[in-house]
Amino acid sequence: MKGRVIKTTGSWYEVQTTEGLLKARLRGKFKQEDLKLTNPIAVGDYVELAKEKDQETAVISNILLRENYIIRKSTRKQHFSHILASNVDQAYLMVTVRNPRTSLGFIDRFLVSTESFRIPASILVNKVETLSKEKDLEYKALIREIYEPLGYPVLELSALSDTDLTERFLPLLENKTTLIAGHSGVGKSTLLNRLVPAARQVTQEVSKFSSKGVHTTTFAEMFPLGKEKGYLIDTPGIKEFGILDIGEQELSHYFVEMRAYLGQCKYNNCTHVNEPGCKVIEQLEQGYIHPYRYESYLKILDEEDSHR
């Protein structure tokens, strides 16, 4: 039979099938697309499985071809990667201006990952009701200034207190598999509880000592939004978003404002750093590429060079 993985818990998986929900394990090891993965199976995967004889459990024998996935470098295993979720229709990155503060570099790394598979992405700025200081309001405005012109919708909200959350967001999620990601403490689980009350995710206050989030989601999990109305994937809080190996000529393809000028540089192998006749640098100097985005590009490029 076939099914879809809706939760991963270590070596066991919960799979939704036509016969209901089954607890399943892997049969043997899977090598996939030459990727070294910390999780051979991800939430959102479609799999083939069979019930074990005289057991209520099942064994997964095959992972069906993924349409796409959102992947990052493993923070624990060098040269390994971790798939956040697969077969995703859209992704929302939840960010906060303070407690914890989400950096522009983190946002850009996430967007590079979604762009690599052409997954539509949006930015959710949460906890806006807590912002009163001028520097915080300026940072919130900067996020909108940078990303909305690039085609990334920026939505402001208070997952804790907004009274119209379901009316605003459920129509955006209908009939789609949607991933929500972000740092620990930005409010992903709070939003999930509001949109899918049956999920009953545990939420905790942000640590006042460290100003960083406290992990409340241990494993990725996919929640149905009602019968045939789509799924919402909640992921563990991400501290860092390491980019999977991308060639220095390829990285600019995933910065949408640079992609428009590719092929127009003087040299075909231009990395848009200091080469003469670079169209990207020309557009940067004329104000068509935001300097913060270009700074992110250089940092990611430098990190990739150092790993080669």
mmCIF file of C-alpha atoms in Angstrom:
data_model
loop_
_atom_site.group_PDB
_atom_site.id
_atom_site.type_symbol
_atom_site.label_atom_id
_atom_site.label_comp_id
_atom_site.label_asym_id
_atom_site.label_seq_id
_atom_site.Cartn_x
_atom_site.Cartn_y
_atom_site.Cartn_z
ATOM 1 C CA MET A 1 0.000 0.000 0.000
ATOM 2 C CA LYS A 2 0.963 3.659 -0.284
ATOM 3 C CA GLY A 3 0.839 6.420 2.285
ATOM 4 C CA ARG A 4 2.256 9.781 3.317
ATOM 5 C CA VAL A 5 4.564 10.401 6.264
ATOM 6 C CA ILE A 6 2.993 12.892 8.651
ATOM 7 C CA LYS A 7 5.379 12.584 11.604
ATOM 8 C CA THR A 8 8.943 11.440 12.261
ATOM 9 C CA THR A 9 10.026 10.350 15.730
ATOM 10 C CA GLY A 10 13.530 8.959 15.635
ATOM 11 C CA SER A 11 13.512 5.598 13.845
ATOM 12 C CA TRP A 12 9.690 5.399 13.696
ATOM 13 C CA TYR A 13 7.307 7.164 11.352
ATOM 14 C CA GLU A 14 3.589 7.838 11.371
ATOM 15 C CA VAL A 15 2.110 7.246 7.929
ATOM 16 C CA GLN A 16 -1.360 8.251 6.773
ATOM 17 C CA THR A 17 -2.877 5.556 4.535
ATOM 18 C CA THR A 18 -6.320 4.688 3.201
ATOM 19 C CA GLU A 19 -6.514 2.171 6.062
ATOM 20 C CA GLY A 20 -5.797 4.859 8.641
ATOM 21 C CA LEU A 21 -2.714 5.921 10.542
ATOM 22 C CA LEU A 22 0.112 3.372 10.764
ATOM 23 C CA LYS A 23 3.310 3.339 12.800
ATOM 24 C CA ALA A 24 6.111 2.255 10.483
ATOM 25 C CA ARG A 25 9.845 1.670 10.362
ATOM 26 C CA LEU A 26 12.381 1.546 7.543
ATOM 27 C CA ARG A 27 13.543 -1.623 5.890
ATOM 28 C CA GLY A 28 17.303 -1.354 5.457
ATOM 29 C CA LYS A 29 19.158 1.762 4.379
ATOM 30 C CA PHE A 30 18.186 4.100 1.597
ATOM 31 C CA LYS A 31 20.614 5.936 -0.634
ATOM 32 C CA GLN A 32 18.950 8.944 -2.212
ATOM 33 C CA GLU A 33 20.274 11.125 -5.010
ATOM 34 C CA ASP A 34 23.818 10.892 -3.611
ATOM 35 C CA LEU A 35 22.702 12.931 -0.598
ATOM 36 C CA LYS A 36 24.115 12.219 2.844
ATOM 37 C CA LEU A 37 21.062 12.668 5.042
ATOM 38 C CA THR A 38 20.510 12.587 8.785
ATOM 39 C CA ASN A 39 16.875 11.691 8.023
ATOM 40 C CA PRO A 40 16.364 9.267 5.131
ATOM 41 C CA ILE A 41 12.601 9.836 5.385
ATOM 42 C CA ALA A 42 11.041 13.266 5.859
ATOM 43 C CA VAL A 43 7.606 14.547 6.707
ATOM 44 C CA GLY A 44 5.653 14.881 3.473
ATOM 45 C CA ASP A 45 7.267 11.859 1.803
ATOM 46 C CA TYR A 46 5.042 9.447 -0.105
ATOM 47 C CA VAL A 47 6.078 5.873 0.659
ATOM 48 C CA GLU A 48 5.230 2.276 -0.084
ATOM 49 C CA LEU A 49 4.730 0.085 2.968
ATOM 50 C CA ALA A 50 3.233 -3.184 4.140
ATOM 51 C CA LYS A 51 1.852 -4.310 7.477
ATOM 52 C CA GLU A 52 4.011 -6.664 9.498
ATOM 53 C CA LYS A 53 2.542 -10.089 10.082
ATOM 54 C CA ASP A 54 0.447 -10.251 13.255
ATOM 55 C CA GLN A 55 1.525 -6.708 14.166
ATOM 56 C CA GLU A 56 -0.118 -3.295 14.238
ATOM 57 C CA THR A 57 3.037 -1.798 12.708
ATOM 58 C CA ALA A 58 4.289 -1.593 9.123
ATOM 59 C CA VAL A 59 7.561 -1.626 7.204
ATOM 60 C CA ILE A 60 8.456 1.023 4.634
ATOM 61 C CA SER A 61 9.995 -0.564 1.545
ATOM 62 C CA ASN A 62 10.276 2.392 -0.815
ATOM 63 C CA ILE A 63 10.280 6.202 -0.878
ATOM 64 C CA LEU A 64 8.513 7.582 -3.922
ATOM 65 C CA LEU A 65 10.162 10.296 -6.004
ATOM 66 C CA ARG A 66 10.018 13.680 -4.275
ATOM 67 C CA GLU A 67 8.590 16.611 -6.205
ATOM 68 C CA ASN A 68 10.692 18.946 -4.072
ATOM 69 C CA TYR A 69 12.090 19.383 -0.590
ATOM 70 C CA ILE A 70 13.504 22.038 1.711
ATOM 71 C CA ILE A 71 16.936 21.050 2.924
ATOM 72 C CA ARG A 72 19.689 22.495 5.092
ATOM 73 C CA LYS A 73 23.084 21.412 6.318
ATOM 74 C CA SER A 74 23.090 19.296 9.438
ATOM 75 C CA THR A 75 24.259 21.146 12.532
ATOM 76 C CA ARG A 76 25.487 17.923 14.138
ATOM 77 C CA LYS A 77 27.070 15.901 11.328
ATOM 78 C CA GLN A 78 29.630 17.474 9.023
ATOM 79 C CA HIS A 79 28.944 16.952 5.299
ATOM 80 C CA PHE A 80 25.428 15.696 6.094
ATOM 81 C CA SER A 81 22.128 17.406 5.352
ATOM 82 C CA HIS A 82 18.664 17.388 6.894
ATOM 83 C CA ILE A 83 15.402 17.560 4.964
ATOM 84 C CA LEU A 84 12.848 19.731 6.768
ATOM 85 C CA ALA A 85 9.952 18.520 4.626
ATOM 86 C CA SER A 86 9.177 17.249 1.144
ATOM 87 C CA ASN A 87 6.451 17.642 -1.494
ATOM 88 C CA VAL A 88 5.676 21.159 -0.292
ATOM 89 C CA ASP A 89 3.397 23.599 -2.149
ATOM 90 C CA GLN A 90 4.464 26.702 -0.255
ATOM 91 C CA ALA A 91 6.589 27.790 2.694
ATOM 92 C CA TYR A 92 6.184 30.408 5.388
ATOM 93 C CA LEU A 93 9.179 31.675 7.325
ATOM 94 C CA MET A 94 8.080 33.086 10.667
ATOM 95 C CA VAL A 95 10.396 35.806 11.938
ATOM 96 C CA THR A 96 10.472 38.168 14.902
ATOM 97 C CA VAL A 97 12.128 41.544 15.355
ATOM 98 C CA ARG A 98 13.129 40.893 18.966
ATOM 99 C CA ASN A 99 13.146 38.060 21.521
ATOM 100 C CA PRO A 100 14.473 36.400 19.394
ATOM 101 C CA ARG A 101 15.645 38.652 16.568
ATOM 102 C CA THR A 102 15.707 37.020 13.141
ATOM 103 C CA SER A 103 18.648 38.198 11.040
ATOM 104 C CA LEU A 104 18.369 39.131 7.384
ATOM 105 C CA GLY A 105 21.069 36.556 6.636
ATOM 106 C CA PHE A 106 18.908 33.790 8.093
ATOM 107 C CA ILE A 107 15.957 34.915 5.983
ATOM 108 C CA ASP A 108 18.109 34.954 2.837
ATOM 109 C CA ARG A 109 19.464 31.460 3.464
ATOM 110 C CA PHE A 110 15.956 30.092 3.846
ATOM 111 C CA LEU A 111 14.847 31.815 0.638
ATOM 112 C CA VAL A 112 17.824 30.390 -1.272
ATOM 113 C CA SER A 113 16.662 26.918 -0.217
ATOM 114 C CA THR A 114 13.068 27.514 -1.343
ATOM 115 C CA GLU A 115 14.201 29.140 -4.598
ATOM 116 C CA SER A 116 16.345 26.132 -5.429
ATOM 117 C CA PHE A 117 13.117 24.139 -5.882
ATOM 118 C CA ARG A 118 10.902 27.070 -6.943
ATOM 119 C CA ILE A 119 8.801 26.731 -3.791
ATOM 120 C CA PRO A 120 6.735 29.912 -3.249
ATOM 121 C CA ALA A 121 7.755 31.535 0.040
ATOM 122 C CA SER A 122 6.277 34.196 2.288
ATOM 123 C CA ILE A 123 7.517 35.924 5.442
ATOM 124 C CA LEU A 124 5.416 36.147 8.606
ATOM 125 C CA VAL A 125 6.516 38.879 11.015
ATOM 126 C CA ASN A 126 5.101 37.777 14.372
ATOM 127 C CA LYS A 127 4.759 39.521 17.743
ATOM 128 C CA VAL A 128 4.195 42.924 16.147
ATOM 129 C CA GLU A 129 2.096 43.916 19.159
ATOM 130 C CA THR A 130 5.280 43.985 21.274
ATOM 131 C CA LEU A 131 7.093 46.519 19.081
ATOM 132 C CA SER A 132 7.269 50.098 20.283
ATOM 133 C CA LYS A 133 10.922 51.124 20.072
ATOM 134 C CA GLU A 134 11.857 53.084 16.963
ATOM 135 C CA LYS A 135 14.742 50.754 16.059
ATOM 136 C CA ASP A 136 12.386 47.752 16.153
ATOM 137 C CA LEU A 137 9.796 49.447 13.974
ATOM 138 C CA GLU A 138 12.543 50.433 11.532
ATOM 139 C CA TYR A 139 13.766 46.829 11.323
ATOM 140 C CA LYS A 140 10.218 45.596 10.665
ATOM 141 C CA ALA A 141 9.871 48.202 7.911
ATOM 142 C CA LEU A 142 13.246 47.150 6.474
ATOM 143 C CA ILE A 143 12.075 43.542 6.129
ATOM 144 C CA ARG A 144 9.084 44.707 4.108
ATOM 145 C CA GLU A 145 11.229 47.131 2.089
ATOM 146 C CA ILE A 146 13.675 44.390 1.067
ATOM 147 C CA TYR A 147 11.468 41.380 0.384
ATOM 148 C CA GLU A 148 8.109 42.553 -0.927
ATOM 149 C CA PRO A 149 9.584 44.067 -4.132
ATOM 150 C CA LEU A 150 11.229 40.683 -4.770
ATOM 151 C CA GLY A 151 7.868 38.916 -4.757
ATOM 152 C CA TYR A 152 7.958 37.548 -1.208
ATOM 153 C CA PRO A 153 4.763 38.593 0.598
ATOM 154 C CA VAL A 154 5.391 39.999 4.093
ATOM 155 C CA LEU A 155 2.511 39.520 6.527
ATOM 156 C CA GLU A 156 2.467 41.059 9.993
ATOM 157 C CA LEU A 157 0.600 39.347 12.802
ATOM 158 C CA SER A 158 0.260 38.553 16.455
ATOM 159 C CA ALA A 159 -0.235 34.798 16.737
ATOM 160 C CA LEU A 160 -1.109 35.310 20.384
ATOM 161 C CA SER A 161 -3.740 38.018 20.205
ATOM 162 C CA ASP A 162 -5.030 38.588 16.647
ATOM 163 C CA THR A 163 -8.734 37.773 16.551
ATOM 164 C CA ASP A 164 -8.928 37.265 12.775
ATOM 165 C CA LEU A 165 -6.098 34.734 12.276
ATOM 166 C CA THR A 166 -8.238 31.918 10.922
ATOM 167 C CA GLU A 167 -10.067 34.237 8.527
ATOM 168 C CA ARG A 168 -6.752 35.683 7.292
ATOM 169 C CA PHE A 169 -4.685 32.536 6.986
ATOM 170 C CA LEU A 170 -6.822 29.456 6.408
ATOM 171 C CA PRO A 171 -7.831 30.599 2.886
ATOM 172 C CA LEU A 172 -4.103 30.905 2.055
ATOM 173 C CA LEU A 173 -3.478 27.314 3.154
ATOM 174 C CA GLU A 174 -6.467 25.592 1.589
ATOM 175 C CA ASN A 175 -5.710 22.561 -0.592
ATOM 176 C CA LYS A 176 -1.962 23.001 -0.135
ATOM 177 C CA THR A 177 0.852 21.434 1.858
ATOM 178 C CA THR A 178 2.407 24.352 3.732
ATOM 179 C CA LEU A 179 5.637 24.399 5.727
ATOM 180 C CA ILE A 180 6.172 26.815 8.616
ATOM 181 C CA ALA A 181 9.774 27.306 9.748
ATOM 182 C CA GLY A 182 11.763 29.720 11.894
ATOM 183 C CA HIS A 183 13.867 30.102 15.014
ATOM 184 C CA SER A 184 12.700 28.622 18.305
ATOM 185 C CA GLY A 185 10.498 31.078 20.139
ATOM 186 C CA VAL A 186 9.134 32.986 17.138
ATOM 187 C CA GLY A 187 5.631 31.582 17.706
ATOM 188 C CA LYS A 188 5.187 28.768 15.182
ATOM 189 C CA SER A 189 3.441 26.468 17.636
ATOM 190 C CA THR A 190 1.233 29.290 18.905
ATOM 191 C CA LEU A 191 0.088 29.983 15.343
ATOM 192 C CA LEU A 192 -0.469 26.280 14.761
ATOM 193 C CA ASN A 193 -2.639 26.013 17.857
ATOM 194 C CA ARG A 194 -4.767 28.871 16.615
ATOM 195 C CA LEU A 195 -5.175 27.457 13.114
ATOM 196 C CA VAL A 196 -5.411 23.775 14.072
ATOM 197 C CA PRO A 197 -6.692 23.589 17.668
ATOM 198 C CA ALA A 198 -6.596 19.792 17.598
ATOM 199 C CA ALA A 199 -2.814 19.912 17.276
ATOM 200 C CA ARG A 200 -2.426 21.123 20.882
ATOM 201 C CA GLN A 201 1.249 21.868 20.457
ATOM 202 C CA VAL A 202 3.146 22.656 23.645
ATOM 203 C CA THR A 203 4.275 26.271 23.818
ATOM 204 C CA GLN A 204 6.733 27.896 26.169
ATOM 205 C CA GLU A 205 7.870 31.403 26.860
ATOM 206 C CA VAL A 206 11.129 32.553 25.382
ATOM 207 C CA SER A 207 13.992 32.211 27.819
ATOM 208 C CA LYS A 208 14.400 35.595 29.501
ATOM 209 C CA PHE A 209 17.994 34.759 30.297
ATOM 210 C CA SER A 210 19.223 34.033 26.780
ATOM 211 C CA SER A 211 16.574 35.880 24.731
ATOM 212 C CA LYS A 212 16.471 32.759 22.588
ATOM 213 C CA GLY A 213 13.615 30.400 21.978
ATOM 214 C CA VAL A 214 13.012 27.279 24.006
ATOM 215 C CA HIS A 215 12.515 24.229 21.799
ATOM 216 C CA THR A 216 8.899 23.134 21.969
ATOM 217 C CA THR A 217 8.682 21.082 18.758
ATOM 218 C CA THR A 218 11.082 18.120 18.779
ATOM 219 C CA PHE A 219 10.180 16.506 15.459
ATOM 220 C CA ALA A 220 8.575 17.788 12.279
ATOM 221 C CA GLU A 221 4.894 16.960 12.046
ATOM 222 C CA MET A 222 2.158 17.465 9.468
ATOM 223 C CA PHE A 223 -1.358 18.380 10.559
ATOM 224 C CA PRO A 224 -4.496 18.119 8.403
ATOM 225 C CA LEU A 225 -6.502 21.323 8.026
ATOM 226 C CA GLY A 226 -9.748 19.412 7.722
ATOM 227 C CA LYS A 227 -10.950 16.828 5.258
ATOM 228 C CA GLU A 228 -9.201 17.390 1.919
ATOM 229 C CA LYS A 229 -8.318 20.983 2.858
ATOM 230 C CA GLY A 230 -4.556 20.683 2.935
ATOM 231 C CA TYR A 231 -1.800 20.184 5.493
ATOM 232 C CA LEU A 232 0.302 22.396 7.734
ATOM 233 C CA ILE A 233 3.836 21.243 8.588
ATOM 234 C CA ASP A 234 5.344 22.458 11.855
ATOM 235 C CA THR A 235 9.115 22.094 12.185
ATOM 236 C CA PRO A 236 11.547 22.220 15.117
ATOM 237 C CA GLY A 237 13.107 25.606 15.738
ATOM 238 C CA ILE A 238 16.107 26.270 13.515
ATOM 239 C CA LYS A 239 19.128 27.939 15.074
ATOM 240 C CA GLU A 240 21.163 28.177 11.874
ATOM 241 C CA PHE A 241 20.281 27.563 8.241
ATOM 242 C CA GLY A 242 23.311 26.148 6.475
ATOM 243 C CA ILE A 243 23.062 26.064 2.685
ATOM 244 C CA LEU A 244 23.663 22.771 0.919
ATOM 245 C CA ASP A 245 26.630 22.805 -1.481
ATOM 246 C CA ILE A 246 25.900 25.273 -4.275
ATOM 247 C CA GLY A 247 28.431 26.197 -6.942
ATOM 248 C CA GLU A 248 29.738 29.766 -7.006
ATOM 249 C CA GLN A 249 28.250 30.312 -10.482
ATOM 250 C CA GLU A 250 24.947 28.761 -9.380
ATOM 251 C CA LEU A 251 24.237 30.704 -6.170
ATOM 252 C CA SER A 252 23.121 33.896 -7.921
ATOM 253 C CA HIS A 253 20.374 31.892 -9.670
ATOM 254 C CA TYR A 254 18.607 31.688 -6.309
ATOM 255 C CA PHE A 255 18.679 35.437 -5.643
ATOM 256 C CA VAL A 256 15.704 36.547 -7.706
ATOM 257 C CA GLU A 257 16.958 40.110 -8.223
ATOM 258 C CA MET A 258 20.253 38.785 -9.626
ATOM 259 C CA ARG A 259 18.651 36.116 -11.779
ATOM 260 C CA ALA A 260 17.215 38.765 -14.106
ATOM 261 C CA TYR A 261 20.738 39.857 -15.118
ATOM 262 C CA LEU A 262 22.416 36.473 -15.501
ATOM 263 C CA GLY A 263 24.132 36.029 -18.837
ATOM 264 C CA GLN A 264 24.647 39.786 -19.211
ATOM 265 C CA CYS A 265 28.045 39.964 -17.504
ATOM 266 C CA LYS A 266 31.234 40.328 -19.521
ATOM 267 C CA TYR A 267 32.465 36.883 -18.425
ATOM 268 C CA ASN A 268 30.374 33.720 -18.532
ATOM 269 C CA ASN A 269 31.863 32.453 -15.255
ATOM 270 C CA CYS A 270 31.312 35.731 -13.390
ATOM 271 C CA THR A 271 30.780 35.318 -9.635
ATOM 272 C CA HIS A 272 29.611 38.948 -9.260
ATOM 273 C CA VAL A 273 32.301 39.796 -6.714
ATOM 274 C CA ASN A 274 34.954 41.968 -8.344
ATOM 275 C CA GLU A 275 35.000 41.003 -12.025
ATOM 276 C CA PRO A 276 35.065 43.830 -14.594
ATOM 277 C CA GLY A 277 31.927 44.245 -16.673
ATOM 278 C CA CYS A 278 29.687 42.590 -14.059
ATOM 279 C CA LYS A 279 26.031 43.456 -14.677
ATOM 280 C CA VAL A 280 25.008 42.467 -11.132
ATOM 281 C CA ILE A 281 27.518 44.872 -9.537
ATOM 282 C CA GLU A 282 26.382 47.566 -11.956
ATOM 283 C CA GLN A 283 22.752 47.080 -10.848
ATOM 284 C CA LEU A 284 23.869 47.089 -7.204
ATOM 285 C CA GLU A 285 25.613 50.426 -7.658
ATOM 286 C CA GLN A 286 22.545 51.865 -9.368
ATOM 287 C CA GLY A 287 20.323 50.820 -6.449
ATOM 288 C CA TYR A 288 18.394 48.004 -8.142
ATOM 289 C CA ILE A 289 19.837 45.346 -5.827
ATOM 290 C CA HIS A 290 19.562 45.919 -2.087
ATOM 291 C CA PRO A 291 22.993 46.100 -0.382
ATOM 292 C CA TYR A 292 21.849 43.833 2.462
ATOM 293 C CA ARG A 293 20.876 41.133 -0.020
ATOM 294 C CA TYR A 294 24.194 41.463 -1.821
ATOM 295 C CA GLU A 295 25.975 41.213 1.536
ATOM 296 C CA SER A 296 24.127 37.956 2.226
ATOM 297 C CA TYR A 297 25.134 36.681 -1.196
ATOM 298 C CA LEU A 298 28.812 37.378 -0.489
ATOM 299 C CA LYS A 299 28.661 35.701 2.934
ATOM 300 C CA ILE A 300 27.062 32.541 1.557
ATOM 301 C CA LEU A 301 29.555 32.504 -1.319
ATOM 302 C CA ASP A 302 32.456 32.855 1.129
ATOM 303 C CA GLU A 303 31.099 30.047 3.315
ATOM 304 C CA GLU A 304 30.771 27.747 0.334
ATOM 305 C CA ASP A 305 34.345 28.553 -0.762
ATOM 306 C CA SER A 306 35.686 27.751 2.700
ATOM 307 C CA HIS A 307 34.013 24.316 2.629
ATOM 308 C CA ARG A 308 35.543 23.298 -0.670
#
